mmCIF file with all atom_site columns, C-alpha atoms in Angstrom:
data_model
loop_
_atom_site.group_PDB
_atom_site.id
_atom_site.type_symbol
_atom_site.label_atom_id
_atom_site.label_alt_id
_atom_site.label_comp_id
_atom_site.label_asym_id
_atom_site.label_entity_id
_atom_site.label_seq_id
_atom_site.pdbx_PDB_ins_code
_atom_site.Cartn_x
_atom_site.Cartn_y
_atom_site.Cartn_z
_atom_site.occupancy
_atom_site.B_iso_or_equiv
_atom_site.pdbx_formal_charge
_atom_site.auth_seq_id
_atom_site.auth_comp_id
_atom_site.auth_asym_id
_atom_site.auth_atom_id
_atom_site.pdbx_PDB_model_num
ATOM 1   C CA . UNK A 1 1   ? -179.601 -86.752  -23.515 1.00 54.00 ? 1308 UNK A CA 1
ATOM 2   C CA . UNK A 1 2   ? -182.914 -85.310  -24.585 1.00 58.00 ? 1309 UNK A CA 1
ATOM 3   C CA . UNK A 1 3   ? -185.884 -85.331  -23.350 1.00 65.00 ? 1310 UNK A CA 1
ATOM 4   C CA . UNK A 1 4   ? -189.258 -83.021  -24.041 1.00 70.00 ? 1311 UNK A CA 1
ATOM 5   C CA . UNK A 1 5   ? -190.589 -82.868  -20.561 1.00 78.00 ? 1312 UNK A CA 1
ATOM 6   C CA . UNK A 1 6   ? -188.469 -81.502  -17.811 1.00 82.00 ? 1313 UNK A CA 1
ATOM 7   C CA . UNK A 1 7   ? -187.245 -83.591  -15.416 1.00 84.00 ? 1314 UNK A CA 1
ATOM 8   C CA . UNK A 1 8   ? -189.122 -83.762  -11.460 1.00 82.00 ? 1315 UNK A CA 1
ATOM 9   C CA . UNK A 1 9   ? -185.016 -82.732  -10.589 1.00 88.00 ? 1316 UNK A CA 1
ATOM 10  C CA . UNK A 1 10  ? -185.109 -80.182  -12.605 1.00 91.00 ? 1317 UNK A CA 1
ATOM 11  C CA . UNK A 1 11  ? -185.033 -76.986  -9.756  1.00 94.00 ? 1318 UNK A CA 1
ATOM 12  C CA . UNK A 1 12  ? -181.454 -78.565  -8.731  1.00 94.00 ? 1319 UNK A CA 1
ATOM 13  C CA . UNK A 1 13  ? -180.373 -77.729  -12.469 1.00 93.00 ? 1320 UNK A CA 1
ATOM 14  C CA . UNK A 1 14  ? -181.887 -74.260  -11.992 1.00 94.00 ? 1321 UNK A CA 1
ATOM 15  C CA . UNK A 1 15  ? -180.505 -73.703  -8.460  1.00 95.00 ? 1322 UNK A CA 1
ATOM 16  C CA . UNK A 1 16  ? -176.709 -74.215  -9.816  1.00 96.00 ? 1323 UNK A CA 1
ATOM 17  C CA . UNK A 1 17  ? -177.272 -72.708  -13.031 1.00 95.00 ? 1324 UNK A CA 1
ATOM 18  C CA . UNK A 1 18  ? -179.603 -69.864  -12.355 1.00 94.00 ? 1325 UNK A CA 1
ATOM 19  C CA . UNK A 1 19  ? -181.427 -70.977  -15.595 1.00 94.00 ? 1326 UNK A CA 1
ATOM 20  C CA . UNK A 1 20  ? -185.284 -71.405  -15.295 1.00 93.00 ? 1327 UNK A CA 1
ATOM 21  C CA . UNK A 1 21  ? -185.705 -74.119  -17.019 1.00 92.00 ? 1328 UNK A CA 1
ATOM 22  C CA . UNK A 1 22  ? -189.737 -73.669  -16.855 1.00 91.00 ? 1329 UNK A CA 1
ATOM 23  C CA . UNK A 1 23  ? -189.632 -70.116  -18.556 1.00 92.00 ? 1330 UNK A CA 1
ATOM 24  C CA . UNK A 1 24  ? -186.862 -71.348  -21.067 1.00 92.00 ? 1331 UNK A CA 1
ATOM 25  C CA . UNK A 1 25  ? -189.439 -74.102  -22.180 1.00 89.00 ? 1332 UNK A CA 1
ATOM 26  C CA . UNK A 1 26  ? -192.759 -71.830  -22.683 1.00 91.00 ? 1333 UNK A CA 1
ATOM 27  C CA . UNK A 1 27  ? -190.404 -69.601  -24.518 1.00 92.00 ? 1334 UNK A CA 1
ATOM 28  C CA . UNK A 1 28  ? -189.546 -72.102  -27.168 1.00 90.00 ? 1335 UNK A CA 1
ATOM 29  C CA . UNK A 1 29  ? -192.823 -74.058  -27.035 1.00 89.00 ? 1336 UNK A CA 1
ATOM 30  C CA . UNK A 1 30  ? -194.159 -69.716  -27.960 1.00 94.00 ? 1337 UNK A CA 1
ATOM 31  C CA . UNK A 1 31  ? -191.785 -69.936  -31.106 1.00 94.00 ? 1338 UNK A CA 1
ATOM 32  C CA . UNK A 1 32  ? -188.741 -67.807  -29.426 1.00 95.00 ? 1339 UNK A CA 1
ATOM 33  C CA . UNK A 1 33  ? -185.221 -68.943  -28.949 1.00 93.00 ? 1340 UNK A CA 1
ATOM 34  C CA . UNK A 1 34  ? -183.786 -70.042  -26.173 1.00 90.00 ? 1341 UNK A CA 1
ATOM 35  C CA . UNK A 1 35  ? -182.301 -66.988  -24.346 1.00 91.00 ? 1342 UNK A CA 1
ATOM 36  C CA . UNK A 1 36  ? -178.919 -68.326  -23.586 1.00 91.00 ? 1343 UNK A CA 1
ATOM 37  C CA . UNK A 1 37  ? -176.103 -70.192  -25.278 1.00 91.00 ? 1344 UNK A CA 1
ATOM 38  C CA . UNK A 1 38  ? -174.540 -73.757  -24.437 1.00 91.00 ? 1345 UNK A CA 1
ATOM 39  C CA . UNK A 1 39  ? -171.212 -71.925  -23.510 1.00 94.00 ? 1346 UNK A CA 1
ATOM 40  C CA . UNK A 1 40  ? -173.415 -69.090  -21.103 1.00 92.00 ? 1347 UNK A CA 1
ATOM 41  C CA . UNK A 1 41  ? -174.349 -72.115  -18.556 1.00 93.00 ? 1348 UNK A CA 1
ATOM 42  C CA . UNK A 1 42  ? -172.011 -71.718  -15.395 1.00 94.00 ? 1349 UNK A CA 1
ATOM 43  C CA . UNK A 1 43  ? -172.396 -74.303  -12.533 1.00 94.00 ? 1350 UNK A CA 1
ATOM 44  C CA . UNK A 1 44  ? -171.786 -73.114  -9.629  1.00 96.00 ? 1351 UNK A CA 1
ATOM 45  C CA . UNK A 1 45  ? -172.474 -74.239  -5.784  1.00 97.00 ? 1352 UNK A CA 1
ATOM 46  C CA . UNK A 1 46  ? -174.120 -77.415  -4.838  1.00 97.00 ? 1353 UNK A CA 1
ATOM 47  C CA . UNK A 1 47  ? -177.821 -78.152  -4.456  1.00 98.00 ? 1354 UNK A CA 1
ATOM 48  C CA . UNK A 1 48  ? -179.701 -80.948  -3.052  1.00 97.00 ? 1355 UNK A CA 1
ATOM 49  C CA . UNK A 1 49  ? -183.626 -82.276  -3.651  1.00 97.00 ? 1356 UNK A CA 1
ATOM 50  C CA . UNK A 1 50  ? -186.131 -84.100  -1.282  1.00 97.00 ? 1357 UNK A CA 1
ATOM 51  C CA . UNK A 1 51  ? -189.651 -85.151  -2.426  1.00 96.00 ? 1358 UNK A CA 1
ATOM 52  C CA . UNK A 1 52  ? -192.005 -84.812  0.533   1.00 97.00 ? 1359 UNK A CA 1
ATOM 53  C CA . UNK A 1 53  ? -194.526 -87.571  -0.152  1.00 97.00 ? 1360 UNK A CA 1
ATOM 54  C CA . UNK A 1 54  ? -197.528 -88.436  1.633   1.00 97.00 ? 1361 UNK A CA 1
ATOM 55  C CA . UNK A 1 55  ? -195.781 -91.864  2.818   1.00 96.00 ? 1362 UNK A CA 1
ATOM 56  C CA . UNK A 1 56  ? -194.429 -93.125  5.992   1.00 93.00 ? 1363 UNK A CA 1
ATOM 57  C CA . UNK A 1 57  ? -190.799 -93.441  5.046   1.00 89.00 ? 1364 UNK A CA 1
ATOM 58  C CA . UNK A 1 58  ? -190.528 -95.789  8.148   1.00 88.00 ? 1365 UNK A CA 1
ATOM 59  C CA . UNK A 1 59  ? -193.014 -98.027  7.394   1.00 90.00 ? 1366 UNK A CA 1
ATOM 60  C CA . UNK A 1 60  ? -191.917 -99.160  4.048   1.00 89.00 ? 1367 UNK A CA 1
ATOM 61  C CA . UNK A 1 61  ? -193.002 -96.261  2.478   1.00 91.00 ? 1368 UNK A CA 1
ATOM 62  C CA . UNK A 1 62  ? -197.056 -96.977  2.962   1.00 94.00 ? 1369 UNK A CA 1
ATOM 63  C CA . UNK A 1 63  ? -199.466 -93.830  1.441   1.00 94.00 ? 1370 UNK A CA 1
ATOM 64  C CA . UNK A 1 64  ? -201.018 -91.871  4.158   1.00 96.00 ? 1371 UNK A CA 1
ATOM 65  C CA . UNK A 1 65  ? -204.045 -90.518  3.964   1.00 96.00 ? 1372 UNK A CA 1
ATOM 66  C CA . UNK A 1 66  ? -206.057 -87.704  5.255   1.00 96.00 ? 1373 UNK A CA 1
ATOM 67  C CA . UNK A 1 67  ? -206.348 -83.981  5.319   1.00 97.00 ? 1374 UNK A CA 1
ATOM 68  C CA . UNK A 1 68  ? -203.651 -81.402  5.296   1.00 97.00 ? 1375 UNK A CA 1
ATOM 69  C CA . UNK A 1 69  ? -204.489 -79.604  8.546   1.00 97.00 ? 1376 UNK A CA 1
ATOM 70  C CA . UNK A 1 70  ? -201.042 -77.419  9.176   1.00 96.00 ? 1377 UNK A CA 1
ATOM 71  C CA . UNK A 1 71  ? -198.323 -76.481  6.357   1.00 97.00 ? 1378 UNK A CA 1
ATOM 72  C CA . UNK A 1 72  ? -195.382 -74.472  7.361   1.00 96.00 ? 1379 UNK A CA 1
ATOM 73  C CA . UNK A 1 73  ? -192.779 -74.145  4.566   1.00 96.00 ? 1380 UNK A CA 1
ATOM 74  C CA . UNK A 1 74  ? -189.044 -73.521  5.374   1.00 97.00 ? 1381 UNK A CA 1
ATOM 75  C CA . UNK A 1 75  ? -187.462 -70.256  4.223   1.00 96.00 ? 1382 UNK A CA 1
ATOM 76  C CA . UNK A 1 76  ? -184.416 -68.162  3.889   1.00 96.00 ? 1383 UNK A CA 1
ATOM 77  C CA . UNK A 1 77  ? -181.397 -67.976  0.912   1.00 97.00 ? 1384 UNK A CA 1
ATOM 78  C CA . UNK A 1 78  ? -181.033 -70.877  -1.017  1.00 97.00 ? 1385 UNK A CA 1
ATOM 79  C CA . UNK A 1 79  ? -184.223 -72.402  0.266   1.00 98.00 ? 1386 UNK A CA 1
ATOM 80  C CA . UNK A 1 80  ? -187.216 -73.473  -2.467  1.00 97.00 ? 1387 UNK A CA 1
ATOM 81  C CA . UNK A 1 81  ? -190.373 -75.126  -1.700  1.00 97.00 ? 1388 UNK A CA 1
ATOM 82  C CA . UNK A 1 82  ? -192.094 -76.225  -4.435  1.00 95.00 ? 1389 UNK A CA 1
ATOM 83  C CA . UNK A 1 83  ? -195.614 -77.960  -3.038  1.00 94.00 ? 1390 UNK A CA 1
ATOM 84  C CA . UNK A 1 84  ? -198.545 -79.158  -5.240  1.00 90.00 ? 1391 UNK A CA 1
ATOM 85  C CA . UNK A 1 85  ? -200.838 -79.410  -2.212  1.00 93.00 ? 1392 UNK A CA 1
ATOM 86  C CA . UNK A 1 86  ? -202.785 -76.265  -0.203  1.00 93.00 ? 1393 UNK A CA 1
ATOM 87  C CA . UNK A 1 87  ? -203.720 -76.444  4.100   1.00 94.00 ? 1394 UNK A CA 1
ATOM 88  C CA . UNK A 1 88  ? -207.357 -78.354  4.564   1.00 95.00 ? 1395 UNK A CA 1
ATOM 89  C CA . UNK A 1 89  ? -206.270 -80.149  0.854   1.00 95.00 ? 1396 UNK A CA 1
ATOM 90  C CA . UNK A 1 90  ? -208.023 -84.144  1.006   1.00 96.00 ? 1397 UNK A CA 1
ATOM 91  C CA . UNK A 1 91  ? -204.729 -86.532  0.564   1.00 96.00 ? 1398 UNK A CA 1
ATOM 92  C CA . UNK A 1 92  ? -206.434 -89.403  -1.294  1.00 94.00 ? 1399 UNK A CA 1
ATOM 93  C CA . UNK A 1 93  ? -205.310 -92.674  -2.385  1.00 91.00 ? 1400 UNK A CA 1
ATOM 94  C CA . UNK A 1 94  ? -206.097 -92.155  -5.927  1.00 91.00 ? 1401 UNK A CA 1
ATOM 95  C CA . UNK A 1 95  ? -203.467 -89.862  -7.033  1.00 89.00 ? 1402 UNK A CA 1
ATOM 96  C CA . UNK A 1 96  ? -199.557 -89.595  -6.619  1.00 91.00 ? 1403 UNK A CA 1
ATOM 97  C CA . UNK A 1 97  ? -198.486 -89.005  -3.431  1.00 94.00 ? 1404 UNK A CA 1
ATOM 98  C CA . UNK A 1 98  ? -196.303 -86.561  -3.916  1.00 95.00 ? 1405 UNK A CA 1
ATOM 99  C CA . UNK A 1 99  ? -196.766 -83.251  -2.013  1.00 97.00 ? 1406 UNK A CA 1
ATOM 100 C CA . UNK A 1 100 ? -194.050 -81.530  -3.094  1.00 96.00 ? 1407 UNK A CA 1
ATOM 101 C CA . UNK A 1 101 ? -190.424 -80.732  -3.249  1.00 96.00 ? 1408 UNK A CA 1
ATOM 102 C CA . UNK A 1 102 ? -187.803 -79.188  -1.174  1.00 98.00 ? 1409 UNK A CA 1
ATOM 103 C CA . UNK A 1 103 ? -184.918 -78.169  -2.973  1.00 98.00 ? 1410 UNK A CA 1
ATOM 104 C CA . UNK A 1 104 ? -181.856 -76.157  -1.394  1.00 98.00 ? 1411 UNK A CA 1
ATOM 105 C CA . UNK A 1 105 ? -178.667 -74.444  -2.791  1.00 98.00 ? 1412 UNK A CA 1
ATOM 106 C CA . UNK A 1 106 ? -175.606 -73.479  -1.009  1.00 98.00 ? 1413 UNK A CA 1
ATOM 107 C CA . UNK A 1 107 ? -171.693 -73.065  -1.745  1.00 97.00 ? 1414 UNK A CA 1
ATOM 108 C CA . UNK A 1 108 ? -170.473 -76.316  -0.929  1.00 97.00 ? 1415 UNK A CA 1
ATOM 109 C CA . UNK A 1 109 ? -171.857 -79.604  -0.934  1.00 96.00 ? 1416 UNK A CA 1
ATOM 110 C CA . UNK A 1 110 ? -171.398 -79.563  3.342   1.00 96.00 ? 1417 UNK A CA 1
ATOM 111 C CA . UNK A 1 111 ? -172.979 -76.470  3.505   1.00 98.00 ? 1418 UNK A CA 1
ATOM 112 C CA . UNK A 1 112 ? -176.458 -77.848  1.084   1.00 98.00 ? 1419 UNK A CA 1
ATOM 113 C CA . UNK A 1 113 ? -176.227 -80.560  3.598   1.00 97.00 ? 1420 UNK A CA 1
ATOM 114 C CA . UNK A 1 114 ? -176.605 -78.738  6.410   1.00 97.00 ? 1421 UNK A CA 1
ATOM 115 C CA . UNK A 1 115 ? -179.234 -76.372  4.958   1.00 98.00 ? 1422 UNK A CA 1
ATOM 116 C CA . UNK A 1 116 ? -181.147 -79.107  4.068   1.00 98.00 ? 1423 UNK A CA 1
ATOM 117 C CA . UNK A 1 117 ? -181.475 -80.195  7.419   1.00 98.00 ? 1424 UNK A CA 1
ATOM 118 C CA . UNK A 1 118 ? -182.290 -77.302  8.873   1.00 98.00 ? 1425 UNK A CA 1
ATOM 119 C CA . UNK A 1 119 ? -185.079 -76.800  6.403   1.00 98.00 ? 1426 UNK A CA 1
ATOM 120 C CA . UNK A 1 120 ? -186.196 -80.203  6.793   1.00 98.00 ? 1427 UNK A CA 1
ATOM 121 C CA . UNK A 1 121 ? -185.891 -79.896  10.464  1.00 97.00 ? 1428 UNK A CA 1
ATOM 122 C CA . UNK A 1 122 ? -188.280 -76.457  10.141  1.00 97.00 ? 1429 UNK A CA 1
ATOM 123 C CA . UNK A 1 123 ? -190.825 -77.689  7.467   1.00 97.00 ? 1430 UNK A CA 1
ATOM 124 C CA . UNK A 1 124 ? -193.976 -78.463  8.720   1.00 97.00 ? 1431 UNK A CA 1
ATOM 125 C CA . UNK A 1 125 ? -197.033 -80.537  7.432   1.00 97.00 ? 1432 UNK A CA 1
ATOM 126 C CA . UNK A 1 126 ? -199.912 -82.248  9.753   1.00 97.00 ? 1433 UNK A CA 1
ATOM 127 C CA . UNK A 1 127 ? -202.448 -84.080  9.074   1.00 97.00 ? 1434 UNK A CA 1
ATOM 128 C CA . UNK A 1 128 ? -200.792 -87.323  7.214   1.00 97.00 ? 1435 UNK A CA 1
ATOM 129 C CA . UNK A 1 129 ? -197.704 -89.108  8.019   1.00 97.00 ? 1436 UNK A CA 1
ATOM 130 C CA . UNK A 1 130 ? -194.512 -87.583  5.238   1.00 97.00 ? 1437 UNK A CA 1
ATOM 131 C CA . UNK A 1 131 ? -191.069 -88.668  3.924   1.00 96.00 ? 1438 UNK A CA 1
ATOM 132 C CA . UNK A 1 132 ? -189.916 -85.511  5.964   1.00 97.00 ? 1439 UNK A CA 1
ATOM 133 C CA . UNK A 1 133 ? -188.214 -87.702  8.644   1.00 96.00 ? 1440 UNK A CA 1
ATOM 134 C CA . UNK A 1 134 ? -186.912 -90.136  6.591   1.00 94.00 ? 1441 UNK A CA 1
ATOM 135 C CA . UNK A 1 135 ? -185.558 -87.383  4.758   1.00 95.00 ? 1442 UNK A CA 1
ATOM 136 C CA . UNK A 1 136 ? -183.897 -85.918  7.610   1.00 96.00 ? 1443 UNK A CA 1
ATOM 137 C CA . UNK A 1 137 ? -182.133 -88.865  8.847   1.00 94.00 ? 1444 UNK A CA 1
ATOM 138 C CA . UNK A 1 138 ? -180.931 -89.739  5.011   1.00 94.00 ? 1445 UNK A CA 1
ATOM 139 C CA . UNK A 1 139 ? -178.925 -86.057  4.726   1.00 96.00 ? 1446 UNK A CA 1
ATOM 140 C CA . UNK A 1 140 ? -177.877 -86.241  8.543   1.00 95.00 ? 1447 UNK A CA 1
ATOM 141 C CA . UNK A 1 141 ? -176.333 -90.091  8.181   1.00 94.00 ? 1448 UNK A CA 1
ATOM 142 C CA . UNK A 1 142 ? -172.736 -90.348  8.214   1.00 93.00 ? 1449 UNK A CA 1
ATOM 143 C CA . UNK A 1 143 ? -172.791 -92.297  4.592   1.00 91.00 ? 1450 UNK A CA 1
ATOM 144 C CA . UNK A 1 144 ? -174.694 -89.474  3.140   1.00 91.00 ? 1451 UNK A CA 1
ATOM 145 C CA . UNK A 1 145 ? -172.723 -86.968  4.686   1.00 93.00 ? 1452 UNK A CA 1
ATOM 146 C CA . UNK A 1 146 ? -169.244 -88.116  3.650   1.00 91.00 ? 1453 UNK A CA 1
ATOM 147 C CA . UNK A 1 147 ? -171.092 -88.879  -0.262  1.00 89.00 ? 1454 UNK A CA 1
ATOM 148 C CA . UNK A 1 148 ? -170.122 -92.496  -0.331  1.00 87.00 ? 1455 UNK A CA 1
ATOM 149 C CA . UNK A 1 149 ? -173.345 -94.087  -1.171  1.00 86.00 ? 1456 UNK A CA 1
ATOM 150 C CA . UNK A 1 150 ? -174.714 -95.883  -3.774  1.00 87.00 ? 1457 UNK A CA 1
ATOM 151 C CA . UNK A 1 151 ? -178.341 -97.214  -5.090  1.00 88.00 ? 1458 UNK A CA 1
ATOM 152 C CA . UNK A 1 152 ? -178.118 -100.289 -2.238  1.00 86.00 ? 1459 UNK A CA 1
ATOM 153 C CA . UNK A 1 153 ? -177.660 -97.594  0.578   1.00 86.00 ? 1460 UNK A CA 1
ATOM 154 C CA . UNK A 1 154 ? -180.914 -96.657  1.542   1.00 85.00 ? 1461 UNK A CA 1
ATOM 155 C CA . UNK A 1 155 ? -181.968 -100.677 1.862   1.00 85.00 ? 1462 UNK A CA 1
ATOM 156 C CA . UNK A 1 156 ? -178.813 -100.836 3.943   1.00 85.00 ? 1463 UNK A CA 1
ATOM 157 C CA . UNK A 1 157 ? -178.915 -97.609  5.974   1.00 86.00 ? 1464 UNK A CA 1
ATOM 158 C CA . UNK A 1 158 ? -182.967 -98.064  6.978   1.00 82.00 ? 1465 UNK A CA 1
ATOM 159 C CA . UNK A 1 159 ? -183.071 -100.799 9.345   1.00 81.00 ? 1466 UNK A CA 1
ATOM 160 C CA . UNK A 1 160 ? -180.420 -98.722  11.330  1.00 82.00 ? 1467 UNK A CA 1
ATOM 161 C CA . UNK A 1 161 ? -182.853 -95.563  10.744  1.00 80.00 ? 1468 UNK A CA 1
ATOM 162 C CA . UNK A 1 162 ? -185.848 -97.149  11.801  1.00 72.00 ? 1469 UNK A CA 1
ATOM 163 C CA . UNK A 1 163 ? -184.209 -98.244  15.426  1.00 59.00 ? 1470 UNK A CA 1
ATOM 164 C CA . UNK A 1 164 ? -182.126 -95.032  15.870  1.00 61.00 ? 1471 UNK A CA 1
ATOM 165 C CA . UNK A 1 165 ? -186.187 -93.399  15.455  1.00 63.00 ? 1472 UNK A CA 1
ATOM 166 C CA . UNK A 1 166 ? -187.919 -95.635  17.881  1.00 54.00 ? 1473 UNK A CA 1
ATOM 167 C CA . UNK A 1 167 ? -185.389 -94.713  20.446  1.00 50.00 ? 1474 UNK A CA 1
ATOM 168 C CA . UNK A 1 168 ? -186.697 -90.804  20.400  1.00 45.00 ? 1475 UNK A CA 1
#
């Protein structure tokens, strides 16, 4: 497949390849070549992506609104954070509400799942309800965990989700 744009998964290709795919594409789009051949590209490890949106995950995904009054992004090995939002930032309703994406890399796929909930579990934004806990209970269900799930699973898995939440 081509495509000209990259792809809002893209950092997962970059985390297992060690590629950047963003650099790679100003280079061509400046008249280079591409710095590396088909047969250089090495996959290694496992990585996993979240998108942190401005939504409440357990309220069929509504938009939130509001300002950004505390960010604290996750860190460590394997751990990227890439947000398109700053603290004291107005979350309207007139744009996407995407704030950004968490995007982790580990060995094995057991080990990305863990480190993604940890970093999901340390992340931090206040001020408008996120897809953080939704998130969180996605990578530490069973289903997700044992990577036999399908398109139909979230629908499924929510209901249980939503009740296993309003028992905390």
């Amino acid at each position: 497949e081509m495509n000209t744009r990259l792809q809002v998964e893209h950092p997962v290709t970059e985390m297992v390849t060690g590629v950047d795919l963003v650099r790679e594409q100003i280079r061509i789009a400046s008249g280079n070549k591409i710095s590396f051949e088909q047969e250089d590209i090495e996959s290694r490890g496992h990585s996993i992506e979240c998108r942190i949106y401005a939504e409440d995950g357990f309220n069929q995904f509504q938009p939130s609104t509001g300002k950004i009054l505390e960010y604290f992004a996750p860190s460590g090995p394997g751990i990227r954070m890439d947000e398109g939002f700053v603290r004291g930032q107005e979350i309207s309703p007139y744009y996407d509400p995407m704030l950004g994406k968490l995007i982790v890399w580990a060995g094995t796929r057991s080990e990305a799942c863990c480190k993604m909930s940890r970093a999901l579990s340390e992340i931090r934004i206040a001020g408008v309800s996120t897809t953080i806990p939704v998130c969180k209970s996605i990578i530490d269900h069973p289903l997700f965990r044992s990577g036999d799930y399908c398109t139909h699973t979230l629908e499924e898995i929510l209901p249980e989700m939503n009740h296993s939440k309003n028992e905390i």
